Amino acid sequence: MTHMLAEFNAQADRSIEAMKSAAEQARRDHAAAELTRHMLLTTARFADLGRAGAIEAVVADWLGAWHLKRDEWPEIAAEMEALTGAFFDYIATPSDATDKAVRTAWAALKAAHDTPERTLEDQMAWRSMCAHGWWGEVNPAPAGYRDHDTTRPTEPFWTKSCPPQCLG
């Protein structure tokens, strides 16, 4: 027979694993939602510059918020511009067709950008000045990513424990 402490510990371990998975997925989903919301709002803010001007201003603003230089990202600059252009077109004429263009541009940017080490969602969470604090509690930024934020978490919240003397 399984004793109660072992049963509770096993259930806690299963629950913690489920919580980690849910927290990691929530962080990815929320960072993607926030990045696209920022893109839409920033593109609308610069819409009066015309399509080309808005694209240039938004990409510069985006890279600035992420503390990156355009020449550090030449392999994805065109895709960032394409996504911004798709957002510009969507703002001008929200429709199924322009929504599809945004989705296509998003997928192309992710394909050009994402690696096993980082995703667009990671960049939003790790670099952006607008990152939500809880994102770093789930998946902390690697060293060098948030040089503008010296108070960033360095470990996921689930690694925090009780004081050692409580463990017996």
Short mmCIF file of C-alpha atoms in Angstrom, two decimals:
data_model
loop_
_atom_site.label_atom_id
_atom_site.label_comp_id
_atom_site.label_asym_id
_atom_site.label_seq_id
_atom_site.Cartn_x
_atom_site.Cartn_y
_atom_site.Cartn_z
CA MET A 1 0.00 0.00 0.00
CA THR A 2 1.22 3.50 -0.83
CA HIS A 3 1.54 5.59 2.28
CA MET A 4 -0.13 8.98 2.47
CA LEU A 5 3.12 11.05 2.38
CA ALA A 6 4.34 9.21 -0.72
CA GLU A 7 0.92 9.58 -2.34
CA PHE A 8 0.79 13.32 -1.58
CA ASN A 9 4.35 13.81 -2.84
CA ALA A 10 3.62 11.95 -6.07
CA GLN A 11 0.45 13.99 -6.64
CA ALA A 12 2.32 17.22 -5.86
CA ASP A 13 5.05 16.28 -8.37
CA ARG A 14 2.41 15.63 -11.08
CA SER A 15 0.64 18.89 -10.29
CA ILE A 16 3.88 20.88 -10.33
CA GLU A 17 4.80 19.44 -13.74
CA ALA A 18 1.35 20.34 -15.08
CA MET A 19 1.69 23.85 -13.60
CA LYS A 20 5.11 24.33 -15.22
CA SER A 21 3.78 23.29 -18.60
CA ALA A 22 0.73 25.54 -18.29
CA ALA A 23 2.84 28.49 -17.08
CA GLU A 24 5.31 28.09 -19.94
CA GLN A 25 2.49 27.91 -22.51
CA ALA A 26 0.73 30.91 -20.95
CA ARG A 27 3.96 32.92 -21.10
CA ARG A 28 4.46 32.05 -24.79
CA ASP A 29 0.85 32.83 -25.67
CA HIS A 30 0.74 36.07 -23.68
CA ALA A 31 4.07 37.31 -25.08
CA ALA A 32 2.80 36.65 -28.63
CA ALA A 33 -0.46 38.45 -27.87
CA GLU A 34 1.39 41.41 -26.37
CA LEU A 35 3.85 41.62 -29.24
CA THR A 36 1.05 41.68 -31.81
CA ARG A 37 -0.92 44.19 -29.72
CA HIS A 38 2.15 46.44 -29.55
CA MET A 39 2.68 46.05 -33.29
CA LEU A 40 -0.90 47.06 -34.01
CA LEU A 41 -0.82 50.07 -31.67
CA THR A 42 2.61 51.26 -32.80
CA THR A 43 1.72 50.89 -36.46
CA ALA A 44 -1.48 52.88 -35.88
CA ARG A 45 0.55 55.56 -34.07
CA PHE A 46 2.80 56.00 -37.12
CA ALA A 47 0.11 55.50 -39.80
CA ASP A 48 0.12 59.19 -40.70
CA LEU A 49 3.66 58.72 -42.07
CA GLY A 50 2.30 56.60 -44.91
CA ARG A 51 3.05 52.93 -45.45
CA ALA A 52 6.82 53.20 -46.06
CA GLY A 53 7.33 55.77 -43.31
CA ALA A 54 5.28 53.79 -40.82
CA ILE A 55 7.22 50.61 -41.60
CA GLU A 56 10.52 52.38 -41.03
CA ALA A 57 9.35 54.05 -37.81
CA VAL A 58 7.78 50.90 -36.36
CA VAL A 59 10.76 48.68 -37.07
CA ALA A 60 13.08 51.30 -35.55
CA ASP A 61 10.81 51.58 -32.50
CA TRP A 62 10.57 47.80 -32.20
CA LEU A 63 14.32 47.27 -32.35
CA GLY A 64 14.83 50.15 -29.94
CA ALA A 65 12.43 48.59 -27.42
CA TRP A 66 14.37 45.34 -27.72
CA HIS A 67 17.74 47.13 -27.44
CA LEU A 68 18.94 45.85 -30.81
CA LYS A 69 20.58 47.46 -33.81
CA ARG A 70 19.07 46.88 -37.24
CA ASP A 71 22.40 45.69 -38.68
CA GLU A 72 22.54 42.97 -36.00
CA TRP A 73 19.43 41.38 -37.55
CA PRO A 74 19.88 41.61 -41.33
CA GLU A 75 18.53 38.10 -41.87
CA ILE A 76 15.17 39.05 -40.43
CA ALA A 77 14.89 42.78 -41.18
CA ALA A 78 12.89 42.16 -44.36
CA GLU A 79 10.46 39.92 -42.49
CA MET A 80 10.05 42.50 -39.71
CA GLU A 81 9.27 45.07 -42.38
CA ALA A 82 6.84 42.71 -44.11
CA LEU A 83 4.97 42.07 -40.86
CA THR A 84 4.81 45.78 -40.14
CA GLY A 85 3.48 46.38 -43.65
CA ALA A 86 0.84 43.70 -43.13
CA PHE A 87 -0.22 45.41 -39.89
CA PHE A 88 -0.36 48.75 -41.72
CA ASP A 89 -2.64 47.23 -44.38
CA TYR A 90 -4.78 45.59 -41.69
CA ILE A 91 -5.23 48.91 -39.88
CA ALA A 92 -6.22 50.61 -43.13
CA THR A 93 -8.64 47.84 -44.11
CA PRO A 94 -9.41 45.22 -41.47
CA SER A 95 -10.64 42.17 -43.34
CA ASP A 96 -10.18 38.44 -43.59
CA ALA A 97 -7.67 39.03 -46.39
CA THR A 98 -5.53 41.50 -44.43
CA ASP A 99 -5.77 39.29 -41.33
CA LYS A 100 -4.51 36.40 -43.45
CA ALA A 101 -1.63 38.59 -44.66
CA VAL A 102 -0.70 39.40 -41.03
CA ARG A 103 -0.77 35.69 -40.18
CA THR A 104 1.37 34.84 -43.20
CA ALA A 105 3.89 37.59 -42.37
CA TRP A 106 3.98 36.46 -38.72
CA ALA A 107 4.72 32.89 -39.80
CA ALA A 108 7.45 34.08 -42.19
CA LEU A 109 9.09 36.19 -39.48
CA LYS A 110 8.97 33.29 -37.03
CA ALA A 111 10.49 30.99 -39.66
CA ALA A 112 13.31 33.45 -40.29
CA HIS A 113 13.86 34.31 -36.63
CA ASP A 114 13.09 31.35 -34.39
CA THR A 115 15.79 28.90 -33.42
CA PRO A 116 15.93 26.18 -30.78
CA GLU A 117 17.47 28.82 -28.48
CA ARG A 118 14.96 31.66 -28.99
CA THR A 119 11.55 32.55 -30.39
CA LEU A 120 9.82 35.85 -31.09
CA GLU A 121 7.90 35.25 -27.89
CA ASP A 122 11.21 34.83 -26.04
CA GLN A 123 12.52 38.07 -27.52
CA MET A 124 9.39 39.88 -26.36
CA ALA A 125 9.72 38.44 -22.88
CA TRP A 126 13.49 38.72 -22.59
CA ARG A 127 14.23 42.01 -24.34
CA SER A 128 11.22 44.25 -24.41
CA MET A 129 10.94 47.16 -22.04
CA CYS A 130 7.22 46.29 -22.02
CA ALA A 131 7.74 42.72 -20.80
CA HIS A 132 5.34 41.64 -18.09
CA GLY A 133 7.20 40.86 -14.89
CA TRP A 134 5.69 37.42 -14.44
CA TRP A 135 7.18 36.23 -17.74
CA GLY A 136 10.65 36.27 -16.21
CA GLU A 137 9.35 34.35 -13.22
CA VAL A 138 8.42 31.52 -15.63
CA ASN A 139 11.34 31.66 -18.05
CA PRO A 140 14.09 34.07 -17.00
CA ALA A 141 16.05 35.94 -19.62
CA PRO A 142 19.51 34.57 -20.30
CA ALA A 143 22.42 36.81 -19.32
CA GLY A 144 22.75 39.81 -21.62
CA TYR A 145 19.15 39.89 -22.80
CA ARG A 146 17.78 42.38 -20.28
CA ASP A 147 20.76 44.62 -19.72
CA HIS A 148 18.32 47.47 -19.06
CA ASP A 149 16.73 45.51 -16.18
CA THR A 150 19.16 44.50 -13.47
CA THR A 151 16.43 43.23 -11.15
CA ARG A 152 15.33 40.44 -13.47
CA PRO A 153 14.69 36.96 -12.08
CA THR A 154 17.40 34.42 -12.78
CA GLU A 155 15.42 31.24 -12.06
CA PRO A 156 11.81 30.13 -12.58
CA PHE A 157 9.57 30.69 -9.58
CA TRP A 158 9.07 26.98 -9.03
CA THR A 159 12.72 26.58 -8.05
CA LYS A 160 12.12 28.78 -5.01
CA SER A 161 11.87 26.67 -1.91
CA CYS A 162 11.24 26.90 1.77
CA PRO A 163 14.13 27.74 4.09
CA PRO A 164 16.62 24.86 4.43
CA GLN A 165 15.88 24.42 8.12
CA CYS A 166 12.28 23.49 7.22
CA LEU A 167 13.39 20.47 5.21
CA GLY A 168 14.61 18.61 8.30
#
